[in-house]
Coordinates of C-alpha atoms and ligand atoms in Angstrom, one line a residue:
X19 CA 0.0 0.0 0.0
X20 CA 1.6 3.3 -0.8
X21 CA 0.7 7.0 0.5
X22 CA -0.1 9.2 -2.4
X23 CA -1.2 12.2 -2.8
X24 CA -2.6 14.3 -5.8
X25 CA -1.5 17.7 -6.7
X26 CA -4.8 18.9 -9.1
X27 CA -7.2 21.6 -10.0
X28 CA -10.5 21.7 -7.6
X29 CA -11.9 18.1 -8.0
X30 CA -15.4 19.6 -8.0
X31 CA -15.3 21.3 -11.0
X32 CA -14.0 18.4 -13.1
X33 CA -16.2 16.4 -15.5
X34 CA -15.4 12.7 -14.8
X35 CA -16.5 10.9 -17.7
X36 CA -13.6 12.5 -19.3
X37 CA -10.7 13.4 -16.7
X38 CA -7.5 10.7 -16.9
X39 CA -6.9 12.4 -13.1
X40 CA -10.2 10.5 -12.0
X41 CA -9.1 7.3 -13.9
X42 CA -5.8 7.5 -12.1
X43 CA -7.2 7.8 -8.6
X44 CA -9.7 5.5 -9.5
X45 CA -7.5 2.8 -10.0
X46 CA -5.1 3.8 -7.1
X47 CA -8.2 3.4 -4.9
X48 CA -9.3 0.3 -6.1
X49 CA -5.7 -1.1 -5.5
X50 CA -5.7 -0.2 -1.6
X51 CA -3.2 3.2 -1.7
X52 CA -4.2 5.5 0.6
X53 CA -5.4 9.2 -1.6
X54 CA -4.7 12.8 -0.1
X55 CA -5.1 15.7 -2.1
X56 CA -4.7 19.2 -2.3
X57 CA -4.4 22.3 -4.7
X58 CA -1.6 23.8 -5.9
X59 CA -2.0 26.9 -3.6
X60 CA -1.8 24.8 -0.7
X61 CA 1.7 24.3 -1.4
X62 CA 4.5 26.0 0.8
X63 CA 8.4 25.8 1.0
X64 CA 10.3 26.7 4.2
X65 CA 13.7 25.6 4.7
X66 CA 14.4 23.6 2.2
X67 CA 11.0 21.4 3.3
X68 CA 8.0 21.4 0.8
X69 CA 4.8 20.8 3.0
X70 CA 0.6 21.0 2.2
X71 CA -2.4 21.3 3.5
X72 CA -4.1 17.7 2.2
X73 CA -7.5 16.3 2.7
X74 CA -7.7 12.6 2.9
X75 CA -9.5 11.6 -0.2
X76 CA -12.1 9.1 -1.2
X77 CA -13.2 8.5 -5.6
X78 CA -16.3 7.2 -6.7
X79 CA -17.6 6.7 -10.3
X80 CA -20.7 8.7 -9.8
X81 CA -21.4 12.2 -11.6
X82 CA -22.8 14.7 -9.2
X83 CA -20.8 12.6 -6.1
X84 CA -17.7 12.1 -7.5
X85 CA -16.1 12.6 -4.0
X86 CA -15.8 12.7 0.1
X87 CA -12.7 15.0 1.5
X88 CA -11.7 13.9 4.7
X89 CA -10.0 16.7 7.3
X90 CA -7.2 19.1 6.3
X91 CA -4.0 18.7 7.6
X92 CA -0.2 19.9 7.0
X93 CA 2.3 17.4 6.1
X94 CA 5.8 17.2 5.0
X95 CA 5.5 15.8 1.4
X96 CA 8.4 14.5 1.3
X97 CA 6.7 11.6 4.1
X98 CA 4.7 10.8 0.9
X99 CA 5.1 7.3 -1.4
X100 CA 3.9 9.4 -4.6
X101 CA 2.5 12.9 -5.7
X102 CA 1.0 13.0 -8.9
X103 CA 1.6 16.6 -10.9
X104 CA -1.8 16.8 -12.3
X105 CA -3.0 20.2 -12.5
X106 CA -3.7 21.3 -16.2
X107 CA -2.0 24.0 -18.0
X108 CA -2.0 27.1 -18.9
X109 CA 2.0 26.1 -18.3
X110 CA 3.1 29.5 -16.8
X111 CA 4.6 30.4 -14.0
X112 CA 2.6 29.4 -11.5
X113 CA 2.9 25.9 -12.9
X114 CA 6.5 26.1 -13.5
X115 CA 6.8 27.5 -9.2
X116 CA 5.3 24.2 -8.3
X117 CA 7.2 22.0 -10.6
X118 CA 10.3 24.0 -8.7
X119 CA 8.9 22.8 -5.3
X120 CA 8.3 19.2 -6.1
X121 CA 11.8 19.0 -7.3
X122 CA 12.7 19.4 -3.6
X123 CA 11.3 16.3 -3.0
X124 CA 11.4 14.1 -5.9
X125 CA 12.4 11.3 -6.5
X126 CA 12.5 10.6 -2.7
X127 CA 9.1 10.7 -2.8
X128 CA 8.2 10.0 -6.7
X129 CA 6.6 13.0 -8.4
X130 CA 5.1 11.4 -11.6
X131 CA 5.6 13.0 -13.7
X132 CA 9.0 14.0 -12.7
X133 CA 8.9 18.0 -12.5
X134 CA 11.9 19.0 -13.1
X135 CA 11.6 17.3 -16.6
X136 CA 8.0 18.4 -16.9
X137 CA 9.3 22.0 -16.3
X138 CA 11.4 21.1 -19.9
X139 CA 9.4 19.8 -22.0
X140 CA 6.5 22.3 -22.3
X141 CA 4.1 20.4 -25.2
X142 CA 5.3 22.6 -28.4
X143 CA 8.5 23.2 -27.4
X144 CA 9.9 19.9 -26.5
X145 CA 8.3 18.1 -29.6
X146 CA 10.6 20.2 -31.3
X147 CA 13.5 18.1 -30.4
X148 CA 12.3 15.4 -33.1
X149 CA 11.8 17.8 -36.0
X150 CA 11.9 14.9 -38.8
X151 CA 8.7 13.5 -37.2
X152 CA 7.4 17.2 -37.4
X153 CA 5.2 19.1 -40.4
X154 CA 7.4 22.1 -41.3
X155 CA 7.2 24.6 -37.9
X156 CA 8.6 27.5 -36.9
X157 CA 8.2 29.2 -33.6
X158 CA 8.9 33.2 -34.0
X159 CA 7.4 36.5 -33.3
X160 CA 9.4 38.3 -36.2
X161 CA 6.6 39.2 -39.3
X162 CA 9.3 38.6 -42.0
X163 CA 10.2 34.7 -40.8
X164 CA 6.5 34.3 -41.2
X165 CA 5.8 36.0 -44.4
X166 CA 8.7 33.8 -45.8
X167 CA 7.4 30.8 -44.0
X168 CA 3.9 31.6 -46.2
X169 CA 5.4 32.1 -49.3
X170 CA 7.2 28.3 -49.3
X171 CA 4.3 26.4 -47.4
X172 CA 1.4 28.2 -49.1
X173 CA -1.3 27.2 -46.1
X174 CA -0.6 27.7 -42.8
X175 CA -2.3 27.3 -39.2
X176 CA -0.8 29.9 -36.3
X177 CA -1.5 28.8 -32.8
X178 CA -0.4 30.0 -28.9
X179 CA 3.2 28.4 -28.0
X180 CA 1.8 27.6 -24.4
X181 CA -2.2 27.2 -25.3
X182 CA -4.4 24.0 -24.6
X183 CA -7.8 22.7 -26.0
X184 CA -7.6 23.8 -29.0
X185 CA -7.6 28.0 -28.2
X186 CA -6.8 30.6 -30.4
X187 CA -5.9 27.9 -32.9
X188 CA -6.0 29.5 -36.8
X189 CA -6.0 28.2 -40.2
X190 CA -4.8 31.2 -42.3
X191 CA -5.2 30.1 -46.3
X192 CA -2.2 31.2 -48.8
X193 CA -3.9 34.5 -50.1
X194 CA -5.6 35.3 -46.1
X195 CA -6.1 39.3 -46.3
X196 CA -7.1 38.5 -42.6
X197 CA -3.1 37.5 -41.8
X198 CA -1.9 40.9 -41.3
X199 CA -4.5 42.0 -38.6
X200 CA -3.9 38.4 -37.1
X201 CA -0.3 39.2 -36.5
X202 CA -1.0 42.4 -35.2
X203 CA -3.3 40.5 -32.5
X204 CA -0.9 38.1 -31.6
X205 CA 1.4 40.3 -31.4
X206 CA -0.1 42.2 -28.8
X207 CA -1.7 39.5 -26.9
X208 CA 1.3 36.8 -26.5
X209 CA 4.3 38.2 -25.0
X210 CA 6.1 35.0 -26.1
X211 CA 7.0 33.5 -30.0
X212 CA 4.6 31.5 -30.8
X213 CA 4.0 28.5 -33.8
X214 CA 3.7 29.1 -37.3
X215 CA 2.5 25.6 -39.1
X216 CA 2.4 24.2 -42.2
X217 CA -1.4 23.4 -42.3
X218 CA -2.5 19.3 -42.1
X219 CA -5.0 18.6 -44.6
X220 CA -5.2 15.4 -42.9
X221 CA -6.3 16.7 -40.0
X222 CA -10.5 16.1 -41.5
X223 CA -9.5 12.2 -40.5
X224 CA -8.8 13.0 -37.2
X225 CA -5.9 14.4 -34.6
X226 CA -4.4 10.6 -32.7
X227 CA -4.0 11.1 -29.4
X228 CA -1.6 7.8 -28.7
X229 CA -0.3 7.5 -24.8
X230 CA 3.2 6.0 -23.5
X231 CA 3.2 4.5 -20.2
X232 CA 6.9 4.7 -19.1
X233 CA 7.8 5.1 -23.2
X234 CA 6.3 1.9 -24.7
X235 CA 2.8 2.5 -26.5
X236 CA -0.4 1.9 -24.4
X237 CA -3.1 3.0 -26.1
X238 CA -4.9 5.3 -28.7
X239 CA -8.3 7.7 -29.7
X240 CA -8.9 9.3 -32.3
X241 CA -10.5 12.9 -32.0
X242 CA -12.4 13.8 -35.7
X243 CA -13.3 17.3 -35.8
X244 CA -16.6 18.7 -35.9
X245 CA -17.5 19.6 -40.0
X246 CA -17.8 23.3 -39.4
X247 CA -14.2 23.4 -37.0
X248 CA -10.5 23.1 -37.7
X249 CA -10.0 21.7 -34.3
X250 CA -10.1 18.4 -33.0
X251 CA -10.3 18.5 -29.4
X252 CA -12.8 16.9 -27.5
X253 CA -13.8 20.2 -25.8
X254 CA -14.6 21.9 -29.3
X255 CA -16.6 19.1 -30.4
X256 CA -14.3 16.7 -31.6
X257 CA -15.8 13.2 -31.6
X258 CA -13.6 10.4 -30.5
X259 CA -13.3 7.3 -32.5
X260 CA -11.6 3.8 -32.0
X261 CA -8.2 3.5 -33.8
X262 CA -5.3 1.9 -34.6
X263 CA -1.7 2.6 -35.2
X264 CA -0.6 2.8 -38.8
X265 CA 3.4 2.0 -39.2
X266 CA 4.8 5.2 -39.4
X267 CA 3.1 5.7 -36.0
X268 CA 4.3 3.1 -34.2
X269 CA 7.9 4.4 -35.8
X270 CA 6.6 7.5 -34.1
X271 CA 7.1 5.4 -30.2
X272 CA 9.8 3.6 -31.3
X273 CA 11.7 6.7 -31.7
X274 CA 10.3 8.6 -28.3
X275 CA 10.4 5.6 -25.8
X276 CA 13.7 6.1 -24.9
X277 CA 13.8 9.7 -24.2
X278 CA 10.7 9.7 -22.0
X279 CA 12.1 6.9 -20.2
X280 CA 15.0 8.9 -20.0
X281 CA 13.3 11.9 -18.4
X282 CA 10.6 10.0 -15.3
X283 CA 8.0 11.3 -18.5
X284 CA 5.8 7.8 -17.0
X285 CA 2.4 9.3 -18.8
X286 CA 3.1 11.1 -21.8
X287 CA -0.2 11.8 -24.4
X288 CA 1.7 12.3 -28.0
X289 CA -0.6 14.2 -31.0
X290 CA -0.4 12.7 -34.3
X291 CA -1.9 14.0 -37.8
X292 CA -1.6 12.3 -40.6
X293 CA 2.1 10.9 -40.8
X294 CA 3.0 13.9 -38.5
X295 CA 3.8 14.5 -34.5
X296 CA 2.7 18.0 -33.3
X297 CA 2.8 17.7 -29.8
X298 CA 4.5 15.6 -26.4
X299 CA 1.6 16.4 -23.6
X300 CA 3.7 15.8 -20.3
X301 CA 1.6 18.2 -18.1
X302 CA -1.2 16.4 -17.3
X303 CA -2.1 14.0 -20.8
X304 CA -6.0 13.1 -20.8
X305 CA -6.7 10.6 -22.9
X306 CA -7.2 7.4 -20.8
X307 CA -11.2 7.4 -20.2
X308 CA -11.3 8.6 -23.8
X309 CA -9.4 5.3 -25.0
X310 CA -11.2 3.1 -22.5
X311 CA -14.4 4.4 -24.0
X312 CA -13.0 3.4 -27.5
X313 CA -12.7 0.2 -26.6
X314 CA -9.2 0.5 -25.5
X315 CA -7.0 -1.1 -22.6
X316 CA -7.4 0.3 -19.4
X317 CA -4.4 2.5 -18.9
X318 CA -4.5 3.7 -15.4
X319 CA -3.7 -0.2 -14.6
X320 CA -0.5 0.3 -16.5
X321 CA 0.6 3.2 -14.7
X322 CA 0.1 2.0 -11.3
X323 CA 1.4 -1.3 -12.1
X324 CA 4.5 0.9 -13.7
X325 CA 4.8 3.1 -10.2
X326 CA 3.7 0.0 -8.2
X327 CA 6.8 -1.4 -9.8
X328 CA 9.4 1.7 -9.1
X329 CA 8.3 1.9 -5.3
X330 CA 9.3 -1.5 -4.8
X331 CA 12.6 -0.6 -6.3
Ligands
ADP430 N1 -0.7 22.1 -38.6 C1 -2.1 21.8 -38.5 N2 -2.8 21.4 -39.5 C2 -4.1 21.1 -39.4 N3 -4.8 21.2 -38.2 C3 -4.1 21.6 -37.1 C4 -2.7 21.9 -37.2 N4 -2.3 22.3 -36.0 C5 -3.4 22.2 -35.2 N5 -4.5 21.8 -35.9 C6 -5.9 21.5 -35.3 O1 -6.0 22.3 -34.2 C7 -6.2 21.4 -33.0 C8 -5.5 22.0 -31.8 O2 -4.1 22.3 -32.1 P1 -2.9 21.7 -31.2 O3 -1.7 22.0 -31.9 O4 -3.2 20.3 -30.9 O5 -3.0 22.6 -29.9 P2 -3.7 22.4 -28.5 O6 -2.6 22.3 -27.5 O7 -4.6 23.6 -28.3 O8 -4.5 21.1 -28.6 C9 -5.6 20.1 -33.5 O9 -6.2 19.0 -32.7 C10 -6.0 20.1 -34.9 O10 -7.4 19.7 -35.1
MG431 MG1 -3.7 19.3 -29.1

């Protein structure tokens, strides 16, 4: 039996039919560990010690009664088995602070995913490492590098550096008079360089959302987006569908495993299109109630069997 604790966003507002959080507790509730929780503003660092306030925590598969927190009280974390990093992006500095804090601790007590890796490998930055398994991308803020980007890719899809869900995501067509304005507006509301894309067409079949468990493929969904959207996520009406991998995904893993190994990456949610990788989700990948919905295997067993595994050394 191991004493974990979750590190997550307020559990009453999530939706669990879909959350991969839920799954994960789920399971680890099931298998006899003992659940705490607590926000990410419960967290405090004072002499080198991380502590929080955590609630004893008890899961049930029910909407509208998802949960029972038990009494709040201050431990040292570092007393803990396991902390799961689960809150979702936006990936800023908040985020990054707490990733700082759990490095105290980790891998004493084992932060999955480990944080100080999770702090390097923000979604579109650290895909970037692979770019052969890439569409053409450039990440800038300079006008010129995208107009010259244009001109040799023709169609083109400009997107946040650090957004989630599918926001401010745009498809801007060779001959766009919009572009111009649309620079001008990112310009002013992203402090930060953000991705210029060659555009998918292969997106209409579908954005693959594939998850590694410890680097070696566990399970896929595909997410086909609504007729009258460009996006594929499930929260702007993308519709999941069974799937799954073609060759030149499962070239895709093969080529990954090692480095998320490498890095304590134990969940990672990858985002394929077409023949083509566009993001590494290390924050906090969703995906697992999606896959298990597909008809999928049940991949919250393979992560606890996988930390079940490190604890015992
Ligand atoms: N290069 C592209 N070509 C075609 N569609 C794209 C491209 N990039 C993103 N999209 C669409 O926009 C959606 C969201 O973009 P994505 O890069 O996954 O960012 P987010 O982190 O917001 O999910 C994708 O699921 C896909 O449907
Ligand atoms: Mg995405």
């Amino acid at each position: 039996m191991l004493n974990v604790a979750v590190q997550m966003d307020p559990i009453e507002r999530i939706n669990i039919r879909g959350d991969s959080t839920f799954a994960l507790l789920l399971e680890a509730q099931a298998r006899g560990h003992t659940l705490t929780y607590y926000t990410p503003d419960r967290l405090a660092q004072i002499e080198g010690r991380v502590f929080a306030a955590v609630q004893p925590l008890t899961v049930r598969d029910e909407l509208g009664n998802h949960f029972t927190l038990g009494e709040s009280q201050r431990i040292d974390l570092s007393s803990l088995d396991v902390i799961l990093l689960r809150q979702d992006p936006p990936f800023d500095l908040a985020y990054i602070t707490t990733t700082h804090l759990l490095e105290r601790i980790h891998p004493k007590t084992l932060v999955v995913n480990d944080p100080a890796h999770v702090r390097n490998a923000p979604e579109k930055v650290f895909v970037t490492e692979f770019p052969d398994l890439m569409p053409p991308t450039l990440i800038t803020r300079d006008l010129a590098e995208i107009k010259a980007f244009r001109a040799e890719h023709g169609d083109i899809v400009m997107k946040p550096l650090y957004g989630h869900g599918g926001g401010a995501v745009f498809r801007v067509t060779r001959g766009d008079l919009n572009f111009g304005s649309l620079y001008d507006m990112f310009a002013v509301t992203f402090r930060e360089q953000w991705v210029v894309q060659a555009w998918l067409p292969a997106v209409k079949h579908g954005d693959k959302r594939i998850l590694l468990v410890d680097g070696e493929y566990a399970g896929a969904v595909n997410r086909v987006p609504a007729a009258d959207d460009l996006r594929s996520n499930m929260v702007r009406g993308g519709s999941p569908k069974e799937t799954e991998l073609t060759p030149r995904e499962r070239e895709i893993c093969e080529r990954l495993g090692s480095h998320l190994r490498e890095r304590g990456l134990l969940l990672v949610g990858i985002d394929v299109i077409g023949d083509y990788l566009t993001e590494i989700n290390v924050t906090s990948p969703t995906g697992i109630r999606a896959v298990r919905n597909v008809g999928g295997p049940d991949i919250a067993m393979l992560v606890w069997d996988k930390i079940e595994g490190m604890r015992r050394g």
